[in-house]
Structures are given as structure tokens and as C-alpha cells.
């Protein structure tokens, strides 16, 4: 390993979790960790005088790998043709735009100062696929969330009222698939679409005769009892449609006593009762959330760009296919979940899209950087490497005003954004990108620069504005290795870690009944279902029991 | 001259003998073969198991003729070097050559079914 | 020794319940596999390839050195095959192609390549095979003969098994087979529809037309319109239907247009009830080869790296076209036999080029190759990931030792030598 000791000298340090707000100090790195002190003789000294030193960024929700991302790549050759990347300096070639190749995904994240990215929607049956792609997404630390909200075995056990078996099964599933967190997508909705039905509710009976709320409750209990570092990561019902804010309010009310993360909240903050009356209701959702510090969210910001939507919310993708026309892919995964894919272009001259753009910024600005994290629900709202655009809007009221002049003229009456003056500071932006998502993920070694933290450090050259400053790192230190130097990637040859949770629930904890359900209804044998250790070449296992 | 429609595809025996080896006699027996409709065979005067010379616009090959459950006018061959003497390399810009539905002419032959070496000789013999 | 739940590395079914008996370092018995799978396991040591250069037997190291010399010297190398090796090896093949600016294509281009082209146009509603078992009450095999090409498909996934919601198994399902000829698979069908060769496109679009309320008389593609009407009724009455598409659509006249028609029909049926399409993939990891190509380059096949970034052009960078137009000056074949599988004109040009063949078994390609590098058989002598026809990734096992390195190791050593970093065996 080159240079196992580093001194990052003379930078202006921002470390929100440790209350450091722009102090000039040196950061010491040894064996991949941040340490209290180090002698200068043994270390490489990097002089960063005048530069901004911050924890590397953490993306809490970005669809970068796995079966549906790859299906989207297959569906959209024209998307790749517009954004090819040459092989250079030992880096692999590839293509970018809305569904970038794995290497390009890593390179672009690294240049934005990211050290950790979480893929939020993996069917356990296809977890190996996501993990293999992540192995080809070098340097970054990665984790996957395991889709459970439509799992037939879980529903079967809950219908029987066997809560104990249901909880053990969920904990076993998380461990067996190598997951970091539990993901729930439109509980009951994906299952219903397999029957040709569109279902959106927490409190109505699903096709299985149990209510989605019961499913989420039990998964919340699993997260709590097994002390999972990240709570249930919930994509609730009625995404993207007029009146979706009611689903957000219903969801907040249903789970207000739990720790919870609401995924891409922007899509659940719409009012109106038709596309014609579509408007922002972000204020109502923000009000409902303001009392519950235990609930976090990410933006799911929309960018005006041609992108690819993809989600396990299969009824929504089918609806979008009917609305938008054009190509549609869907994949139903036995006993577990499904996914849908539709290419989509957000247009400034479209009233609905204009409102969507404003809503994402409204919730972030109103709730603040500790509660709402920067995402575009990549690539659903737009590709992640448009984050600097979003940062510009979050840090400059003028930049927002300029945009509001450009969007659909009727939008202004349907949004609140023009009434919001708040501008995030550099400190707040760094909080939103690193400290806050790391905290929400329960990643104690990430998101800060205190002794014992992973030496994942982003170093920026100050430029004209916060957004310009944060648009590309001058240096990126990952695990103590200098990965980006003078704004160019110099070392991307190692694979990064898989961060996963060990719930301690082994096969022996599963009831015979669950084993029988496996044998009868899966198309692979039980012994070939669980992800083998070989898929975690470098890993961090969070033992939570 | 009567025109036939050549369809290529998998057979179980092709799959099994593949693992004996592609240069083996058993493989030749199962893959160097054409299945024909029984009435067509009678019309052409072809005896079950005898050699036939097959010709298309793209090449020729000698294989064994066997009766199969096929519509009149259709010939079926297992995927393999023999069938590929007759297929077209033109992909019409798709990458996929014409591997099914090829115009075929059938002649009785006294030559033995070609072995893989004879097949490769024939491949090389044609000017390109 | 009895080894259970072995994964069969032959076809896209990737059956993972096979039992293999091993004694004295050799396979002595096989249970549960189909006849082709049994043959694969029991004969895996027959007709093996040997390391050679220009037909002379040599060492693996010498063979690798010679391969490196060829790959270094030549201007435009074609890397071809990949469908019968592991993901691990496929990833290395892509890395090599990127490194030397090669063209890379996989066997899908002469298999379900047209299916990919159709998906570019329409997308695809699809499902895993367990979903077929659990939900499908109508299954249609179009241009596909599973009883010969995927022998356990009916038994394990699509026809016989009792599923969660299709509790009666065979009796709970309607089987429709559409083909140009009767086959063992069509004889098992409730309804067999015989289409005139080359007219699947017309038949599929007739169904689409009638679905939209259009009226037809007489016959289409040799099929009576009444028959098609009753097929459409069956399709509409399904709770969950699945169309399995085979080479009968991809290899005939129309190619991707045929598949596009099938996908469009399935997509349109989803406005009435649920329908999915699953491609009957041939080789056990042809699906995986497409996956790796997609995640590393964005494209499923026919990729050229000569400008330093991936360019995609089926019909241009696909293997048969590159050979037909004599555009490459060397060919690296990994786990495939293009000399046996390509049309004559492409083979003729292939024979005039230096071929490097990496393959555990003798094949027509190894017989004529300049360099032959034998390797351990994936799924018997070395492990790795393979993707089933429905995209489910499964770990194939190592049950025996081999004296030879794996495809992955060979490619890794070639890459290291080309980069100038010697790696020890």
C-alpha cells in the first residue's frame, strides 16, 4: 500500500459531527484511519493551505448497480452513445449519462468527493448480481438495501400471525443477501401488480389479506430489535401522483414513533387532485416532519434532463409507461419483488416537471441539512453527477430565482420556492453531503474527521461559489490512499469495501415451514440461495447482535 | 429442381454427443445428418440412412438422410459444422446470419458422409 | 462422495439440484440431470485439448507467451465466445479487450442478439422462472423446443411444477407451442400452432391487430384466423401468461423485427392482464456474458474499443460480420467453437487468421488454432458465477481438481504480461 501515513497540512477543516467549522488544522492519517498525531518524518505531507478539508461524501440512495440498472443499460444504447469515456491513465473506458457503466460511476463519484455510496433496492435472489457490479465499481465503499416489503414468505408468516418467525426470517434474509439495510417499496403494491392490479395504501388489505402497515411495523421491529445501523428505508405508496403528500402524511403518522428514512421524499409532496391541478404541498409534509427528529429523508431532486426511471414500484412504472408512452421494462422476481423501467425526460416547459423541481429544493431548504440529504434518487430524478447543479440552487437564492423565471410560467403559483430565502452555507452543504447521511446510516467511521474515523477525506480548492468549490475535488483520500491528486484520479485499482450487517440469524433459526416454502416455491435450492463469502472480497461486517 | 426450406436447430443427441467430442464418429453420426419428410424422401428416391448432397446458394455438404416428423418441403439439420456449410454469413446489419429458412436443394449421393476434415477442406476450397 | 445441489453448466436452465458422485478424483455417477447434463458431467474428461502452438504440444506457459506475442503484434483482434465460462473470466476478457483496443463479441450475436436489438426498441416485461412456476397459468413457447434444448424446463419451471398460486401443476396450466414443425415439445402442448417458415412476424402482428379490435379473415402465415382468435382469447383469459421465445424468432427472416412483435404483443397485453417474456438462452452463461458487457461497456455484444472507448454496432463489430469483411487480423476464442458454429464464409476467413483458443475441450476451433490453451472446466473443476436465462445469478461449483488453470487465471496472466507486470503462475 503506498504511503500508509499522511499529513494533510494547513487546510481549512469542516467537520460538522465534531463541531469544527472552518478551522485551520492538520489531519493525520495512518493505516487508513484518522489518528490524533503523527511525526512528520514517517509520513507524506500534502500541503493543502487555503483548501477546504471535509469528510468524504456519502450517498444514501443511488441506483448504481444490479439487475434493474443493467436492464436499463440494455434498454438505452442511445443514452450511452452521447457520453463515451476514453480509457486513460490506467482507468477503464466506459459510458456515462443516465445509466453509467460501473467504472464510470465510480470515477465520477470520486471526483465529486464521495467515499461511500448505497444502492437502495436489491432483490435478495439477485444480490450476487448487484455485488458483482459493485466489485467493478472500484474504490468506493458500498452497501445494498434488501427489498422486503412485498416478500411472499414474510406475508405468509404474518398472515398466519407468526410474528416471531417473520422477524427471524427478515433478519436471516438481510444477512443471507449481504444487505446493509431493509428496504420497503410500495408495500403490497408490487405484489398486487403481479395480479394486474394497481394498489396503493398502508391501511387497506393487500391481496394477501394483511395490511401493508403490519408489514412495515414488523420490519421496524426487526430494525429496532436487531439494532440495525440504518432504520427501515421506506419508499411509501402513491409515488409521483397528484395528492401524493397525503401518503407522506399518512406514512409519517403511521410510523412517527420509529426511526425511519423516507426515500426521495420530493415525489411524495404533491397536492392537487389531477395533473391539471398539480401543486406543491411540501409545507404540509415539512410541518408534519418537523416534530419527528427520528425521521430522515433524502431529496430525490429532479433535474431537467433526459434520464431513466427505475424502481421496484412496478405499478408506478407501468402507470408512467402509459402516461409517457414509449419503452417499458418490467421484471417480476419470484416471492420477493419486481422492478420497472421507463425512460423519461423532465422538461422546463412542463408544468408538472417544473413543480417537481421546486418541491425537492423546498423540502431540503425548509427541513435543513441534518434531516434531508442530497440525492436525485439517481437516475430517477437525473444522474448523480448533476449534484453540483443542485448545490448551486441550495446555496444561492439568486440562482433559484433565475431558474424560476425559466420554468413553466404557471408553476410560480403552485410552488413555495420563491418565498424561501434560505441559502445553505459551505458548512451546511458539507453537513448535508457527508456528516448527516453518515449519521443516518449509522456509519460511525464515516462522515467525520475525528480520530478513529476512516481516512475518507475530500479536499476542495475554494472557487467563486460553494457550488463551484464542491463541484470537483482537488484531492480525495480514501482509506488513507491518495485517490485523486490535483483534480485527477491517480489510483482506482482497488475494489472498495462492501459494508453489510450480520444479524447473527443463521439457517438453524428458520422454522421447518420456512424451509419447506423455499423448497416448494423458489426456483433455486436453499443451499444455492444464500450469497457466498466470495462475493465480499473486502468487506466491513457490522455485527449487530 | 425442387426447392426445400432448411431449418437448423438443437437435438438431444447433438447435445449428448457434443461431450464425446466434435471430432468423434458418434458426433458425426448424430450431427452430419438431415431430417426429411417421408413422402419427400420417396419422391426424391432417397433411402433412409443414405448419403445426400445438400446445396444452397452458400455451399454444399454430404450428410446422412433420415426420416423425420416434418411438413413437406422442409429439411431439418442439427446445429453444427455440417449445417453451417449451407448457411449464409450475411447478417443484414444485425450480427445474426441467416441460420434458418434457407433455400435448399437435395441430391442423392454415393459419397460417404463428410467427416470434420473433409468439411474444413471444403470450407477452404471456396474462393473468397 | 455424494455432492448435492450441484449446478449444471450446460444450458440456460442452470439446474442447481444435480447430484454428482465422485470417487478417486473422477465423476462416477450423476442424478437428476437431463441426458445432456449427464453426458457433460460423465464425459468431461474425454476429448480434452492440450497446450499447443502450431499443432505441436507445448507447456501452458509457452502457449500463454505465444498468445501474448500475437495479441501484442496484431492491430485489430477479435475476442469471441464467453458464453460457456464464468463471470470472473468474462470480466477479464473485457479488461483485455479494453487494454488492447480489440473488438469483443459473444455468442449471443448468433443466438438472442436480435432479442437485445428488439429490447432497445420496446423494453421487455419479464420475470424469473420461479414466477412462472408460481403464477403462470398460460405458457407459450414460440420458436422454441425445450424438450430437446432445455430438457428440464417443463419439469422444473414452466409446465409441470406446482406453484404457490398454480397449485395443480400441469393441470393448472395451458401450454401453447408455436413452431414451423412438430417437435417433442409441441406434442406435449394443449395447442400446437404451425406457422409457415419465415412468417412469425405476420402472425404476431395479426394477434396485435386483433387485440386492438381489428378484423381479419382467412389465414395468416399458414394459420387460420379462427385459431389465432382463440389463441388471443386464451391469452386474455390468463391470470399471468409467459411467452418463451427461441431461435425460431431470432434466426429467421425478420430477426429482431419478429422479437419486437412478440415483445410489443406482450406489452400491449399488459393493459388487459399480466404477460411476461423470457428468452430461452442457450449456453449456461450466455446471459452472464451480456450482463458483464452491459455493466462494463453499456452494450450487450458487438463492442469495439479501437478508439479507446466502447462503440456498439451489431452488423459491424459482430463476429460474423468482422470475419466476413476480413476486418480483423487475429482471433482470441474463449470457451466457444466458431469454426463449428459460424456460416461457411465466416469460417473460411477465420481459418486464414491466427487463432488463440482457450478451451478445456477439443473442438474444431482448437484443431485449427495456432495456440491452444487448455483450462479447467467451469462448474466442475473451477467455480464462478453464472446467470440463468432469467438473470438469476448462481454460484457454480468446483467438485474436482484440474491440472490446468482457469480461464480467469489464463486471461489474468495474459493481461499482466501485456501490461508488463509479470505475474507468477
XYZ file of N, CA, C and O in Angstrom, chain A residues 28 38 97 108 110 120 153 155 180-181 231 279 352 361 381-382 396 401 411 430 434 440 480 514 519:
100
model
N -4.191 13.966 10.494
C -3.186 12.897 10.436
C -3.841 11.575 10.062
O -4.896 11.227 10.590
N 0.979 12.433 14.515
C 1.872 11.642 13.679
C 3.159 12.436 13.521
O 3.112 13.657 13.409
N -23.825 9.072 -18.835
C -25.204 9.547 -18.833
C -26.087 8.795 -17.851
O -25.650 8.487 -16.767
N -16.766 9.097 -11.486
C -17.487 10.369 -11.344
C -17.827 10.659 -9.885
O -17.798 11.819 -9.453
N -16.002 9.680 -7.335
C -14.744 10.034 -6.667
C -14.394 11.498 -6.914
O -14.004 12.223 -6.003
N -29.934 1.304 -3.157
C -31.066 1.151 -2.251
C -32.114 0.113 -2.624
O -33.155 0.084 -1.977
N -42.956 -14.799 1.517
C -42.769 -15.633 2.717
C -43.090 -14.811 3.971
O -43.756 -15.285 4.895
N -45.159 -12.279 4.050
C -46.618 -12.119 4.065
C -47.296 -13.379 4.583
O -48.256 -13.316 5.354
N -27.192 -4.176 3.914
C -26.867 -3.244 4.982
C -28.127 -2.747 5.675
O -28.112 -2.451 6.860
N -29.220 -2.640 4.910
C -30.461 -2.123 5.500
C -31.667 -2.803 4.852
O -31.551 -3.446 3.806
N -32.344 2.586 9.857
C -33.717 2.106 10.029
C -34.307 1.628 8.707
O -33.635 1.624 7.689
N -49.753 20.595 -7.668
C -49.067 21.695 -6.990
C -48.189 21.161 -5.870
O -48.264 19.988 -5.494
N -45.912 20.168 -14.606
C -45.711 19.167 -13.546
C -44.229 19.049 -13.208
O -43.819 19.081 -12.041
N -36.235 21.121 -3.734
C -35.465 22.188 -3.085
C -36.210 22.711 -1.859
O -35.599 23.023 -0.831
N -34.424 11.009 -10.744
C -34.648 12.442 -10.911
C -33.641 13.066 -11.854
O -33.796 14.202 -12.300
N -32.582 12.308 -12.158
C -31.490 12.770 -13.010
C -30.203 12.117 -12.524
O -30.156 11.624 -11.400
N -27.831 29.273 -3.334
C -27.999 30.611 -3.913
C -29.451 30.916 -4.268
O -30.027 30.271 -5.159
N -33.934 31.968 -8.300
C -34.792 32.973 -8.952
C -34.647 32.916 -10.459
O -35.626 32.942 -11.210
N -46.063 27.706 -13.062
C -45.545 26.965 -11.908
C -45.466 27.844 -10.662
O -45.705 27.385 -9.545
N -21.648 20.798 3.413
C -20.790 19.660 3.781
C -21.532 18.746 4.759
O -21.451 17.517 4.671
N -22.131 14.820 3.802
C -21.285 13.811 4.453
C -21.760 13.467 5.871
O -22.188 12.342 6.138
N -27.211 9.182 9.637
C -28.475 8.480 9.401
C -28.239 7.009 9.058
O -29.066 6.153 9.342
N -6.980 6.332 3.453
C -5.601 6.772 3.565
C -4.824 6.752 2.263
O -3.653 7.114 2.239
N -40.598 -22.538 6.935
C -39.942 -21.614 6.009
C -39.070 -22.395 5.027
O -39.066 -22.124 3.822
N -38.284 -24.718 -0.526
C -38.168 -25.877 -1.422
C -39.297 -25.914 -2.438
O -39.108 -26.272 -3.585
